[in-house]
PDB file of C-alpha atoms in Angstrom:
ATOM      1  CA  MET A 163      -0.056  -0.077  -0.141  1.00  0.00           C
ATOM      2  CA  SER A 164       1.299   3.479  -0.708  1.00  0.00           C
ATOM      3  CA  GLU A 165       2.435   5.840   2.028  1.00  0.00           C
ATOM      4  CA  PRO A 166      -0.018   8.520   3.073  1.00  0.00           C
ATOM      5  CA  LEU A 167       0.794  12.098   1.854  1.00  0.00           C
ATOM      6  CA  ALA A 168       0.275  13.675   5.407  1.00  0.00           C
ATOM      7  CA  PRO A 169       2.993  12.383   8.096  1.00  0.00           C
ATOM      8  CA  ALA A 170       1.581  10.162  10.529  1.00  0.00           C
ATOM      9  CA  GLY A 171       2.367  11.083  14.269  1.00  0.00           C
ATOM     10  CA  PRO A 172       3.330  14.348  15.503  1.00  0.00           C
ATOM     11  CA  THR A 173       3.362  16.921  12.616  1.00  0.00           C
ATOM     12  CA  ARG A 174       4.165  20.243  14.417  1.00  0.00           C
ATOM     13  CA  GLY A 175       6.855  22.444  12.743  1.00  0.00           C
ATOM     14  CA  TRP A 176       8.149  19.634  10.409  1.00  0.00           C
ATOM     15  CA  LEU A 177       6.993  22.162   7.538  1.00  0.00           C
ATOM     16  CA  ALA A 178       8.781  25.118   8.900  1.00  0.00           C
ATOM     17  CA  CYS A 179      11.821  22.821   9.275  1.00  0.00           C
ATOM     18  CA  TYR A 180      11.546  21.662   5.631  1.00  0.00           C
ATOM     19  CA  GLY A 181      11.432  25.358   4.566  1.00  0.00           C
ATOM     20  CA  VAL A 182      14.322  26.456   6.493  1.00  0.00           C
ATOM     21  CA  THR A 183      16.210  23.362   4.582  1.00  0.00           C
ATOM     22  CA  LEU A 184      15.162  24.552   1.413  1.00  0.00           C
ATOM     23  CA  LEU A 185      16.018  28.073   2.193  1.00  0.00           C
ATOM     24  CA  VAL A 186      19.688  27.150   3.500  1.00  0.00           C
ATOM     25  CA  MET A 187      19.871  25.232   0.272  1.00  0.00           C
ATOM     26  CA  MET A 188      19.315  27.968  -1.917  1.00  0.00           C
ATOM     27  CA  LEU A 189      21.635  30.319   0.104  1.00  0.00           C
ATOM     28  CA  PHE A 190      24.444  27.617  -0.834  1.00  0.00           C
ATOM     29  CA  LEU A 191      23.799  28.609  -4.288  1.00  0.00           C
ATOM     30  CA  LEU A 192      25.429  32.313  -3.929  1.00  0.00           C
ATOM     31  CA  PRO A 193      28.693  32.557  -5.542  1.00  0.00           C
ATOM     32  CA  VAL A 194      30.850  33.029  -2.374  1.00  0.00           C
ATOM     33  CA  GLY A 195      34.343  31.976  -2.080  1.00  0.00           C
ATOM     34  CA  SER A 196      36.209  29.433  -4.153  1.00  0.00           C
ATOM     35  CA  THR A 197      34.900  26.551  -6.086  1.00  0.00           C
ATOM     36  CA  GLU A 198      36.870  24.037  -3.789  1.00  0.00           C
ATOM     37  CA  ALA A 199      34.512  25.353  -0.932  1.00  0.00           C
ATOM     38  CA  ALA A 200      31.721  23.989  -2.737  1.00  0.00           C
ATOM     39  CA  TYR A 201      32.689  20.522  -1.590  1.00  0.00           C
ATOM     40  CA  LEU A 202      32.402  21.710   2.209  1.00  0.00           C
ATOM     41  CA  ARG A 203      28.496  22.385   1.620  1.00  0.00           C
ATOM     42  CA  PRO A 204      26.678  20.456   4.498  1.00  0.00           C
ATOM     43  CA  MET A 205      24.248  17.927   3.842  1.00  0.00           C
ATOM     44  CA  VAL A 206      21.286  19.784   5.591  1.00  0.00           C
ATOM     45  CA  PRO A 207      18.717  17.491   4.243  1.00  0.00           C
ATOM     46  CA  LEU A 208      20.251  14.740   5.873  1.00  0.00           C
ATOM     47  CA  ILE A 209      20.332  16.727   9.127  1.00  0.00           C
ATOM     48  CA  LEU A 210      16.715  17.549   8.751  1.00  0.00           C
ATOM     49  CA  VAL A 211      15.779  13.778   8.160  1.00  0.00           C
ATOM     50  CA  TYR A 212      17.838  12.574  11.003  1.00  0.00           C
ATOM     51  CA  VAL A 213      16.674  15.123  13.348  1.00  0.00           C
ATOM     52  CA  LEU A 214      13.019  14.826  12.441  1.00  0.00           C
ATOM     53  CA  THR A 215      12.722  11.183  12.012  1.00  0.00           C
ATOM     54  CA  ALA A 216      14.935   9.533  14.638  1.00  0.00           C
ATOM     55  CA  THR A 217      14.978  12.402  17.703  1.00  0.00           C
ATOM     56  CA  HIS A 218      11.701  13.931  17.344  1.00  0.00           C
ATOM     57  CA  GLU A 219       9.639  10.781  15.901  1.00  0.00           C
ATOM     58  CA  ILE A 220       8.091  12.987  13.075  1.00  0.00           C
ATOM     59  CA  GLU A 221       7.534  10.921   9.694  1.00  0.00           C
ATOM     60  CA  ILE A 222       8.490  13.309   6.864  1.00  0.00           C
ATOM     61  CA  PRO A 223       6.389  11.990   3.636  1.00  0.00           C
ATOM     62  CA  VAL A 224       8.598  10.125   1.197  1.00  0.00           C
ATOM     63  CA  PRO A 225       7.692  12.424  -1.501  1.00  0.00           C
ATOM     64  CA  ALA A 226       8.868  15.469   0.387  1.00  0.00           C
ATOM     65  CA  ILE A 227      12.086  14.040   1.106  1.00  0.00           C
ATOM     66  CA  ALA A 228      12.541  13.084  -2.461  1.00  0.00           C
ATOM     67  CA  ALA A 229      11.994  16.551  -3.451  1.00  0.00           C
ATOM     68  CA  LEU A 230      14.629  17.795  -1.152  1.00  0.00           C
ATOM     69  CA  GLY A 231      16.970  15.027  -2.504  1.00  0.00           C
ATOM     70  CA  LEU A 232      16.104  16.199  -6.217  1.00  0.00           C
ATOM     71  CA  VAL A 233      16.423  19.881  -5.260  1.00  0.00           C
ATOM     72  CA  GLN A 234      20.147  19.111  -3.619  1.00  0.00           C
ATOM     73  CA  ASP A 235      21.106  17.064  -6.999  1.00  0.00           C
ATOM     74  CA  VAL A 236      19.896  20.106  -9.309  1.00  0.00           C
ATOM     75  CA  THR A 237      21.538  22.690  -7.366  1.00  0.00           C
ATOM     76  CA  THR A 238      24.932  20.924  -6.775  1.00  0.00           C
ATOM     77  CA  GLY A 239      25.104  19.717 -10.434  1.00  0.00           C
ATOM     78  CA  GLY A 240      25.037  16.019  -8.987  1.00  0.00           C
ATOM     79  CA  ILE A 241      23.581  12.904 -10.640  1.00  0.00           C
ATOM     80  CA  LEU A 242      19.877  13.127 -10.563  1.00  0.00           C
ATOM     81  CA  GLY A 243      18.272  10.873  -8.004  1.00  0.00           C
ATOM     82  CA  LEU A 244      21.603  10.104  -6.167  1.00  0.00           C
ATOM     83  CA  ASN A 245      20.619  12.305  -3.011  1.00  0.00           C
ATOM     84  CA  VAL A 246      16.899  11.090  -3.588  1.00  0.00           C
ATOM     85  CA  ILE A 247      18.204   7.491  -2.978  1.00  0.00           C
ATOM     86  CA  VAL A 248      20.560   8.461  -0.225  1.00  0.00           C
ATOM     87  CA  LEU A 249      17.891  10.214   1.728  1.00  0.00           C
ATOM     88  CA  ILE A 250      15.161   7.770   1.298  1.00  0.00           C
ATOM     89  CA  ILE A 251      17.300   5.143   2.650  1.00  0.00           C
ATOM     90  CA  ALA A 252      18.327   7.357   5.482  1.00  0.00           C
ATOM     91  CA  ARG A 253      14.590   7.881   6.421  1.00  0.00           C
ATOM     92  CA  LEU A 254      13.810   4.356   6.186  1.00  0.00           C
ATOM     93  CA  THR A 255      16.615   2.972   8.298  1.00  0.00           C
ATOM     94  CA  LEU A 256      16.197   5.732  10.948  1.00  0.00           C
ATOM     95  CA  ALA A 257      12.390   5.185  11.261  1.00  0.00           C
ATOM     96  CA  ASP A 258      13.485   1.844  12.958  1.00  0.00           C
ATOM     97  CA  GLN A 259      15.816   3.567  15.473  1.00  0.00           C
ATOM     98  CA  GLN A 260      13.380   6.041  16.798  1.00  0.00           C
ATOM     99  CA  THR A 261      12.898   4.367  19.978  1.00  0.00           C
ATOM    100  CA  TRP A 262      16.422   4.196  20.629  1.00  0.00           C
ATOM    101  CA  LEU A 263      17.034   7.937  19.814  1.00  0.00           C
ATOM    102  CA  THR A 264      13.983   9.916  20.992  1.00  0.00           C
ATOM    103  CA  GLY A 265      14.482  11.431  24.182  1.00  0.00           C
ATOM    104  CA  ARG A 266      17.973  11.026  24.706  1.00  0.00           C
ATOM    105  CA  SER A 267      20.655  13.784  25.332  1.00  0.00           C
ATOM    106  CA  PHE A 268      21.639  16.067  22.648  1.00  0.00           C
ATOM    107  CA  TRP A 269      25.033  14.329  22.884  1.00  0.00           C
ATOM    108  CA  LEU A 270      23.904  10.948  22.320  1.00  0.00           C
ATOM    109  CA  GLY A 271      21.846  12.434  19.396  1.00  0.00           C
ATOM    110  CA  TRP A 272      24.962  13.852  17.695  1.00  0.00           C
ATOM    111  CA  LEU A 273      27.106  10.851  18.447  1.00  0.00           C
ATOM    112  CA  GLY A 274      24.335   8.807  16.748  1.00  0.00           C
ATOM    113  CA  PHE A 275      24.277  11.294  13.699  1.00  0.00           C
ATOM    114  CA  LEU A 276      28.069  10.397  12.978  1.00  0.00           C
ATOM    115  CA  PRO A 277      27.568   7.102  11.613  1.00  0.00           C
ATOM    116  CA  VAL A 278      24.564   8.029   9.583  1.00  0.00           C
ATOM    117  CA  THR A 279      26.273  10.918   8.013  1.00  0.00           C
ATOM    118  CA  LEU A 280      29.486   8.674   7.210  1.00  0.00           C
ATOM    119  CA  THR A 281      27.046   5.887   5.983  1.00  0.00           C
ATOM    120  CA  ALA A 282      25.351   8.497   3.586  1.00  0.00           C
ATOM    121  CA  ALA A 283      28.579   9.955   2.387  1.00  0.00           C
ATOM    122  CA  GLY A 284      29.915   6.654   1.740  1.00  0.00           C
ATOM    123  CA  LEU A 285      26.660   5.542  -0.216  1.00  0.00           C
ATOM    124  CA  SER A 286      26.781   8.473  -2.106  1.00  0.00           C
ATOM    125  CA  TRP A 287      30.356   8.177  -3.029  1.00  0.00           C
ATOM    126  CA  ALA A 288      30.007   4.685  -3.906  1.00  0.00           C
ATOM    127  CA  LEU A 289      26.804   5.313  -6.019  1.00  0.00           C
ATOM    128  CA  ALA A 290      28.555   8.038  -7.967  1.00  0.00           C
ATOM    129  CA  GLY A 291      31.468   5.916  -8.685  1.00  0.00           C
ATOM    130  CA  LEU A 292      29.337   3.188  -9.894  1.00  0.00           C
ATOM    131  CA  HIS A 293      27.593   5.746 -12.395  1.00  0.00           C
ATOM    132  CA  ALA A 294      30.878   7.231 -13.420  1.00  0.00           C
ATOM    133  CA  GLY A 295      32.486   3.872 -13.782  1.00  0.00           C
ATOM    134  CA  THR A 296      35.437   5.145 -11.748  1.00  0.00           C
ATOM    135  CA  LEU A 297      36.302   5.986  -7.987  1.00  0.00           C
ATOM    136  CA  HIS A 298      36.114   9.611  -7.063  1.00  0.00           C
ATOM    137  CA  PRO A 299      38.538  11.163  -4.653  1.00  0.00           C
ATOM    138  CA  VAL A 300      37.704  10.527  -1.069  1.00  0.00           C
ATOM    139  CA  GLY A 301      38.598  13.989   0.162  1.00  0.00           C
ATOM    140  CA  PRO A 302      35.808  16.094  -0.758  1.00  0.00           C
ATOM    141  CA  VAL A 303      33.589  13.407   0.793  1.00  0.00           C
ATOM    142  CA  LEU A 304      35.105  13.475   3.849  1.00  0.00           C
ATOM    143  CA  GLY A 305      35.537  17.194   3.875  1.00  0.00           C
ATOM    144  CA  GLN A 306      31.387  17.220   3.433  1.00  0.00           C
ATOM    145  CA  THR A 307      31.010  14.812   6.046  1.00  0.00           C
ATOM    146  CA  LEU A 308      32.900  16.657   8.644  1.00  0.00           C
ATOM    147  CA  MET A 309      31.344  19.949   7.785  1.00  0.00           C
ATOM    148  CA  THR A 310      27.715  18.336   7.902  1.00  0.00           C
ATOM    149  CA  ALA A 311      28.758  16.763  11.474  1.00  0.00           C
ATOM    150  CA  ALA A 312      30.480  20.424  12.313  1.00  0.00           C
ATOM    151  CA  VAL A 313      26.986  22.224  11.741  1.00  0.00           C
ATOM    152  CA  TYR A 314      24.696  19.558  13.176  1.00  0.00           C
ATOM    153  CA  PRO A 315      24.303  21.052  16.398  1.00  0.00           C
ATOM    154  CA  ALA A 316      23.156  24.348  14.990  1.00  0.00           C
ATOM    155  CA  PHE A 317      20.805  22.980  12.874  1.00  0.00           C
ATOM    156  CA  ALA A 318      19.555  20.158  15.389  1.00  0.00           C
ATOM    157  CA  ALA A 319      18.819  23.185  17.716  1.00  0.00           C
ATOM    158  CA  LEU A 320      17.005  25.031  15.395  1.00  0.00           C
ATOM    159  CA  PHE A 321      14.801  22.216  14.030  1.00  0.00           C
ATOM    160  CA  GLY A 322      14.252  21.320  17.583  1.00  0.00           C
ATOM    161  CA  ARG A 323      12.762  24.970  18.424  1.00  0.00           C
ATOM    162  CA  LEU A 324      10.837  24.954  15.341  1.00  0.00           C
ATOM    163  CA  VAL A 325       9.254  21.692  16.060  1.00  0.00           C
ATOM    164  CA  LYS A 326       8.139  22.740  19.633  1.00  0.00           C
ATOM    165  CA  ALA A 327       7.113  26.209  18.626  1.00  0.00           C
ATOM    166  CA  ARG A 328       4.412  24.775  16.109  1.00  0.00           C
TER     167      ARG A 328
END
């Protein structure tokens, strides 16, 4: 059976978090810095999926996650559908981890995010390599992963406040 368009469970604030994520993704399009700095663009949609799905038990509809992944693919010039696949896999995997992560301390949530971001980056790197028929350098992927882990606290706090404010 197909998934309902409206998310089940608590829905307060997920649309505000979604809007902030889209806004941040658009801000990353501004021509600031060098082209090498583009590799340090954090995976904000992954943070959104993790924070809302795993720590707040909010089920973002799969079509909404797919749209975020598609926007990320288009805005980064990446392979169309790559981030869609990675984000949907993350959401489906994290949905099973809700009971373990919900209500835990911020530090435990951040610690839980580290393997998620490493796995998502590794999956993205591997799928891009399969698509290209060659392995890409690991450095940019690690840089993006570290940047994503570094900005996680700010976005997790913002998303948490938006969820509680709605």
